[in-house]
Structure formats: C-alpha cells, structure tokens
C-alpha cells in the first residue's frame, strides 16, 4: 500500500508516540504469558492466535489463566504483608462484576480472595462455583427483597447496606430466618477519583451510599437490631485510579467517622473498596500493587495513631486490577478504508489564516465491536491493537479499529499504529480486555456474545461458550407464529 508514513500522524493523540516497531508487545499492557512465536504469531500461554481463531472462531476472549491466578495471589500477598506490618490483617474481595464465571470464581478463591457480588445473578454464579457463602459480600444500591432474602438464607458473609430503608429490609429478612446477618454500611466520603485526579467535596452528587453526616444515625439503627451485626464502614471512590492520594483522603475521612462510632460499640473492620488502575496503552503507568498496599497501610496506621484508636481489619475490593490485563480479544479484520479528514484545529480563522490541513485516517473494521467491548463507546476508553497472525516489516500507519455495528460510535481502538500492510483476513488482537468487557457485552444487532477461552501451558479450553444463532432466537416467543 502507498500509505507508509515515517512520521507521526497529525491525527494521533498527544499520548501516542510513533512506535519503532508496530509489532512490539508492551509488557505493561499484554498478559504475562504473551509473546511472539518464531514465525511472528502472537502466542498466549503457548497457544498461537491463528489456532485459537480457527478452533473457536472470532471474536474470542482469550484469558491467560496464570495471569489471573498470579495477580490474585500477588494482590492478596501484598495487602497481607503491608497490613501485617501495621499490626492488623487485610481481606481482599474480588469484585466479580469485572468478569465472573464459575471458573474465574474458583481461580480467585484458590488464591485466597473472597468475592463481591452485586445482583442475584452474580450471587448465583458464585454459589454455582461452590464458593463458601461466608466468603461473599453483597453490594447494590437497590437490592430486591428476593435478593436480600436469598443472601440471608444462604449465609452471605456480609451485606453492604446502601440506604436507611435497606437497614429495615435486611433486619426483617434476618429475623424471619432466625439469623444474625453481618452488615457493612456504605458511606459516600465525598471523594471521587478517576485516573490521576480526585475530587473531594462535602456532598457528592451520586446514588451510592450515605453521606458522612447521616452515618451516626444509620449505625445507631443497625445497632438497634438484634438480627444485624455491624462490621464497619465501607467506601468505594471510583475506578481506574492511579496512585494513592484519593484513597488517602477517603481513608482519613472515613476513619474520622469510624473513630466517633467506636463510642457506641466495637467495629471490627473498615472496607476501602476497589478502583486500582491498570495499563490500557503504553502511556498508562499504574502504581504496582505492593507500593499501593504499603502507602495505604501507612495512611491507615498514621490516622489510627492520630485518632488513638485500634487499627481495624482493612478490606479491599479490586476487580479490574485482578482480571483486566489477563485477556486479549481476537478479531478478524474485514473492510479497510482510508478516510481523508481535516486535521482538527487547522484552517481556523485567525491573523495568519492557514489552509485546512488534511490527513488520512485508516479505518480497520473487525467482526465484533461495541457488543463485546462497550468501554470505548461508553466512556471513551483507550485501548491498543496489534496484528496477531504475523509480524510485518512495513512501516507504522495510524489506524482506528472499528466494529461492525450500525453506530458510528462503534469504535474499539481510537488510535494506534499497525504495520501499513494490514489487510483483510489478518487477525487483530486487543489486549487488556479482561475487565468490564465480557461482563458488559450485549447482543446489539443480534451478534452472539463471543466465547471465553482460557489458555494455560499450551492448552486452550472454553470456560464460557459463545452464543449461537439458536441462542439468539431461543427467547423469541413469536417464533413459529403466523405472519
Ligand atoms: C466496581 C466496584 C469495585 C471494583 O472496582 P474496580 O475498579 O474493578 O477495582 C469494588 N467495589 C465496589 C463497591 C464497586 O462498585
């Protein structure tokens, strides 16, 4: 092809630099066991991309099982170590909403993690996996009475209460079942964090939790019920957070309330939620978990010392950090279009009006899209892409990886460089698709949700099968009717 630039495209975002090698796999973004075979193919845990595509079709989510297991273990060990050093223990819950199947539930519990669920469906998956209900936490700002009843009756370890009304609902269910239900209370600390910044206000405008001002009243209500046992406060300040400043501010605020509430009885623990960020592109530089655990432990220790209170057990709920980097989505490339576009900001009226500049944006379309990864369309999330079936010596060309849905916002990767000889029939691989991709998948345009394939030690196996056309038609009550 003619389009072989050797300079960065004027359409490339500032954070994206022209790669020396558009075949290279940045270790921060790819699963731990990903690499290139001698023939240039992408290998994940010893299984070649073209073999995966042939056996399971595309799109397919490929999960590096040992990546998940090792991150789960390292996360638990990091929190164990740092909190042992300040004289307490840490409990780690895997936030199942990121990516949950019975297999994944078993991998993370085998690594010593508990699991958080936030609906009857997620609870059913965890129970089907054989997870001890005592190791489950139940979240949600609007749990149904049926969900509450099931949690209490199976013996879920903790229900996170999200409103005053829910205190009564859970207390009722517990007394009906003759149980004492352990509960946490979700507090809105007024800290909301995303990536590098956090916003701290007295009153945050959102649906989750109770404000710090109403906590004393709510905890008194909880303590007034014999069917409830108060475990402690809970807060979760956001997602894809880098660094520890947001957690520090939030922990300090919550510990203030925790200390005040100790006057009314014991409080065994404090739950600081999840939200730890991962690398989606080479430009992302998340803090390693060991460092995060150490910094947060140091803050908890110093705040407890300042308040002259015992250090509680501290719980965390990472989701993305455990599963996000483990998964690569493989697609087959179809239509490729070079679209001439006006470079943003060029040709604007001004003292020295310059002519509008144009550049080519290459749209590379694949056989999936926003139905298997909604995050770019939903949040403008950035991802990266590489060729999976081969490497190429051709120079880098800026591409936009698009899906096949009837929606112009159906983009998977807004900007990355691929070898300029990318062609129909090539396989594209998008890394870091383990969290909030399969779990957010839809059947938009009646695409079947892709299978989830686990790879380990050169072997591949389906852990969730893909949807067939029969699945797609199976719930349509009108099939077979008269026209
Ligand atoms: C979503 C969520 C988490 C997990 O967030 P990650 O960003 O995946 O770590 C943890 N706790 C609560 C309450 C959540 O809503």
mmCIF file with all atom_site columns, N, CA and C and ligand atoms in Angstrom, residues 95 97-98 116 139 186 234 236 238-240 273-276 317-321 436, ligand 1:
data_model
loop_
_atom_site.group_PDB
_atom_site.id
_atom_site.type_symbol
_atom_site.label_atom_id
_atom_site.label_alt_id
_atom_site.label_comp_id
_atom_site.label_asym_id
_atom_site.label_entity_id
_atom_site.label_seq_id
_atom_site.pdbx_PDB_ins_code
_atom_site.Cartn_x
_atom_site.Cartn_y
_atom_site.Cartn_z
_atom_site.occupancy
_atom_site.B_iso_or_equiv
_atom_site.pdbx_formal_charge
_atom_site.auth_seq_id
_atom_site.auth_comp_id
_atom_site.auth_asym_id
_atom_site.auth_atom_id
_atom_site.pdbx_PDB_model_num
ATOM   1  N N  . UNK A 1 95  ? -13.900 -8.159  43.015 1.00 0.00 ? 95  UNK A N  1
ATOM   2  C CA . UNK A 1 95  ? -15.169 -7.568  42.566 1.00 0.00 ? 95  UNK A CA 1
ATOM   3  C C  . UNK A 1 95  ? -15.648 -8.324  41.333 1.00 0.00 ? 95  UNK A C  1
ATOM   4  N N  . UNK A 1 97  ? -18.127 -8.291  39.447 1.00 0.00 ? 97  UNK A N  1
ATOM   5  C CA . UNK A 1 97  ? -18.756 -7.626  38.312 1.00 0.00 ? 97  UNK A CA 1
ATOM   6  C C  . UNK A 1 97  ? -17.780 -7.362  37.169 1.00 0.00 ? 97  UNK A C  1
ATOM   7  N N  . UNK A 1 98  ? -16.465 -7.349  37.462 1.00 0.00 ? 98  UNK A N  1
ATOM   8  C CA . UNK A 1 98  ? -15.483 -7.100  36.402 1.00 0.00 ? 98  UNK A CA 1
ATOM   9  C C  . UNK A 1 98  ? -15.484 -8.222  35.361 1.00 0.00 ? 98  UNK A C  1
ATOM   10 N N  . UNK A 1 116 ? -16.945 -10.346 45.874 1.00 0.00 ? 116 UNK A N  1
ATOM   11 C CA . UNK A 1 116 ? -18.079 -9.432  45.965 1.00 0.00 ? 116 UNK A CA 1
ATOM   12 C C  . UNK A 1 116 ? -19.003 -9.652  44.789 1.00 0.00 ? 116 UNK A C  1
ATOM   13 N N  . UNK A 1 139 ? -23.322 -6.365  47.313 1.00 0.00 ? 139 UNK A N  1
ATOM   14 C CA . UNK A 1 139 ? -23.449 -4.926  47.105 1.00 0.00 ? 139 UNK A CA 1
ATOM   15 C C  . UNK A 1 139 ? -24.739 -4.593  46.390 1.00 0.00 ? 139 UNK A C  1
ATOM   16 N N  . UNK A 1 186 ? -22.350 1.397   53.551 1.00 0.00 ? 186 UNK A N  1
ATOM   17 C CA . UNK A 1 186 ? -21.630 2.150   52.518 1.00 0.00 ? 186 UNK A CA 1
ATOM   18 C C  . UNK A 1 186 ? -21.774 3.646   52.760 1.00 0.00 ? 186 UNK A C  1
ATOM   19 N N  . UNK A 1 234 ? -17.915 1.185   54.820 1.00 0.00 ? 234 UNK A N  1
ATOM   20 C CA . UNK A 1 234 ? -17.410 0.818   53.505 1.00 0.00 ? 234 UNK A CA 1
ATOM   21 C C  . UNK A 1 234 ? -17.418 2.052   52.624 1.00 0.00 ? 234 UNK A C  1
ATOM   22 N N  . UNK A 1 236 ? -16.144 3.283   48.421 1.00 0.00 ? 236 UNK A N  1
ATOM   23 C CA . UNK A 1 236 ? -15.533 2.948   47.120 1.00 0.00 ? 236 UNK A CA 1
ATOM   24 C C  . UNK A 1 236 ? -15.530 4.254   46.333 1.00 0.00 ? 236 UNK A C  1
ATOM   25 N N  . UNK A 1 238 ? -14.236 5.117   43.229 1.00 0.00 ? 238 UNK A N  1
ATOM   26 C CA . UNK A 1 238 ? -14.186 5.256   41.774 1.00 0.00 ? 238 UNK A CA 1
ATOM   27 C C  . UNK A 1 238 ? -13.399 4.120   41.168 1.00 0.00 ? 238 UNK A C  1
ATOM   28 N N  . UNK A 1 239 ? -13.039 4.264   39.910 1.00 0.00 ? 239 UNK A N  1
ATOM   29 C CA . UNK A 1 239 ? -12.398 3.171   39.198 1.00 0.00 ? 239 UNK A CA 1
ATOM   30 C C  . UNK A 1 239 ? -11.284 3.697   38.296 1.00 0.00 ? 239 UNK A C  1
ATOM   31 N N  . UNK A 1 240 ? -10.366 2.775   37.932 1.00 0.00 ? 240 UNK A N  1
ATOM   32 C CA . UNK A 1 240 ? -9.216  3.135   37.082 1.00 0.00 ? 240 UNK A CA 1
ATOM   33 C C  . UNK A 1 240 ? -8.459  4.319   37.698 1.00 0.00 ? 240 UNK A C  1
ATOM   34 N N  . UNK A 1 273 ? -12.847 -0.452  49.567 1.00 0.00 ? 273 UNK A N  1
ATOM   35 C CA . UNK A 1 273 ? -13.311 -0.621  48.191 1.00 0.00 ? 273 UNK A CA 1
ATOM   36 C C  . UNK A 1 273 ? -12.208 -0.977  47.215 1.00 0.00 ? 273 UNK A C  1
ATOM   37 N N  . UNK A 1 274 ? -12.499 -0.784  45.922 1.00 0.00 ? 274 UNK A N  1
ATOM   38 C CA . UNK A 1 274 ? -11.537 -1.115  44.868 1.00 0.00 ? 274 UNK A CA 1
ATOM   39 C C  . UNK A 1 274 ? -11.242 0.110   44.039 1.00 0.00 ? 274 UNK A C  1
ATOM   40 N N  . UNK A 1 275 ? -10.913 -0.108  42.762 1.00 0.00 ? 275 UNK A N  1
ATOM   41 C CA . UNK A 1 275 ? -10.703 1.021   41.854 1.00 0.00 ? 275 UNK A CA 1
ATOM   42 C C  . UNK A 1 275 ? -9.289  1.182   41.344 1.00 0.00 ? 275 UNK A C  1
ATOM   43 N N  . UNK A 1 276 ? -8.396  0.234   41.670 1.00 0.00 ? 276 UNK A N  1
ATOM   44 C CA . UNK A 1 276 ? -6.991  0.373   41.277 1.00 0.00 ? 276 UNK A CA 1
ATOM   45 C C  . UNK A 1 276 ? -6.834  0.255   39.759 1.00 0.00 ? 276 UNK A C  1
ATOM   46 N N  . UNK A 1 317 ? -11.449 -4.300  47.583 1.00 0.00 ? 317 UNK A N  1
ATOM   47 C CA . UNK A 1 317 ? -12.306 -4.959  46.584 1.00 0.00 ? 317 UNK A CA 1
ATOM   48 C C  . UNK A 1 317 ? -11.825 -4.709  45.151 1.00 0.00 ? 317 UNK A C  1
ATOM   49 N N  . UNK A 1 318 ? -10.629 -5.149  44.815 1.00 0.00 ? 318 UNK A N  1
ATOM   50 C CA . UNK A 1 318 ? -10.169 -4.918  43.439 1.00 0.00 ? 318 UNK A CA 1
ATOM   51 C C  . UNK A 1 318 ? -10.863 -5.829  42.433 1.00 0.00 ? 318 UNK A C  1
ATOM   52 N N  . UNK A 1 319 ? -11.204 -5.295  41.284 1.00 0.00 ? 319 UNK A N  1
ATOM   53 C CA . UNK A 1 319 ? -11.772 -6.093  40.206 1.00 0.00 ? 319 UNK A CA 1
ATOM   54 C C  . UNK A 1 319 ? -10.868 -6.006  38.991 1.00 0.00 ? 319 UNK A C  1
ATOM   55 N N  . UNK A 1 320 ? -10.835 -4.802  38.408 1.00 0.00 ? 320 UNK A N  1
ATOM   56 C CA . UNK A 1 320 ? -10.045 -4.555  37.187 1.00 0.00 ? 320 UNK A CA 1
ATOM   57 C C  . UNK A 1 320 ? -8.592  -5.011  37.338 1.00 0.00 ? 320 UNK A C  1
ATOM   58 N N  . UNK A 1 321 ? -7.982  -4.692  38.485 1.00 0.00 ? 321 UNK A N  1
ATOM   59 C CA . UNK A 1 321 ? -6.565  -4.988  38.662 1.00 0.00 ? 321 UNK A CA 1
ATOM   60 C C  . UNK A 1 321 ? -6.279  -6.500  38.625 1.00 0.00 ? 321 UNK A C  1
ATOM   61 N N  . UNK A 1 436 ? -14.686 -5.691  32.609 1.00 0.00 ? 436 UNK A N  1
ATOM   62 C CA . UNK A 1 436 ? -15.786 -4.874  32.091 1.00 0.00 ? 436 UNK A CA 1
ATOM   63 C C  . UNK A 1 436 ? -15.910 -4.932  30.565 1.00 0.00 ? 436 UNK A C  1
HETATM 64 C C1 . LIG B 2 .   ? -16.947 -1.721  40.872 1.00 0.00 ? 1   LIG B C1 1
HETATM 65 C C2 . LIG B 2 .   ? -16.662 -1.840  42.306 1.00 0.00 ? 1   LIG B C2 1
HETATM 66 C C3 . LIG B 2 .   ? -15.449 -2.374  42.735 1.00 0.00 ? 1   LIG B C3 1
HETATM 67 C C4 . LIG B 2 .   ? -14.350 -2.799  41.781 1.00 0.00 ? 1   LIG B C4 1
HETATM 68 O O1 . LIG B 2 .   ? -13.824 -1.738  41.067 1.00 0.00 ? 1   LIG B O1 1
HETATM 69 P P1 . LIG B 2 .   ? -12.512 -1.952  40.159 1.00 0.00 ? 1   LIG B P1 1
HETATM 70 O O2 . LIG B 2 .   ? -12.304 -0.643  39.523 1.00 0.00 ? 1   LIG B O2 1
HETATM 71 O O3 . LIG B 2 .   ? -12.814 -3.022  39.195 1.00 0.00 ? 1   LIG B O3 1
HETATM 72 O O4 . LIG B 2 .   ? -11.399 -2.328  41.095 1.00 0.00 ? 1   LIG B O4 1
HETATM 73 C C5 . LIG B 2 .   ? -15.253 -2.534  44.088 1.00 0.00 ? 1   LIG B C5 1
HETATM 74 N N1 . LIG B 2 .   ? -16.197 -2.162  44.980 1.00 0.00 ? 1   LIG B N1 1
HETATM 75 C C6 . LIG B 2 .   ? -17.377 -1.636  44.594 1.00 0.00 ? 1   LIG B C6 1
HETATM 76 C C7 . LIG B 2 .   ? -18.368 -1.260  45.613 1.00 0.00 ? 1   LIG B C7 1
HETATM 77 C C8 . LIG B 2 .   ? -17.639 -1.451  43.256 1.00 0.00 ? 1   LIG B C8 1
HETATM 78 O O5 . LIG B 2 .   ? -18.800 -0.909  42.885 1.00 0.00 ? 1   LIG B O5 1
#
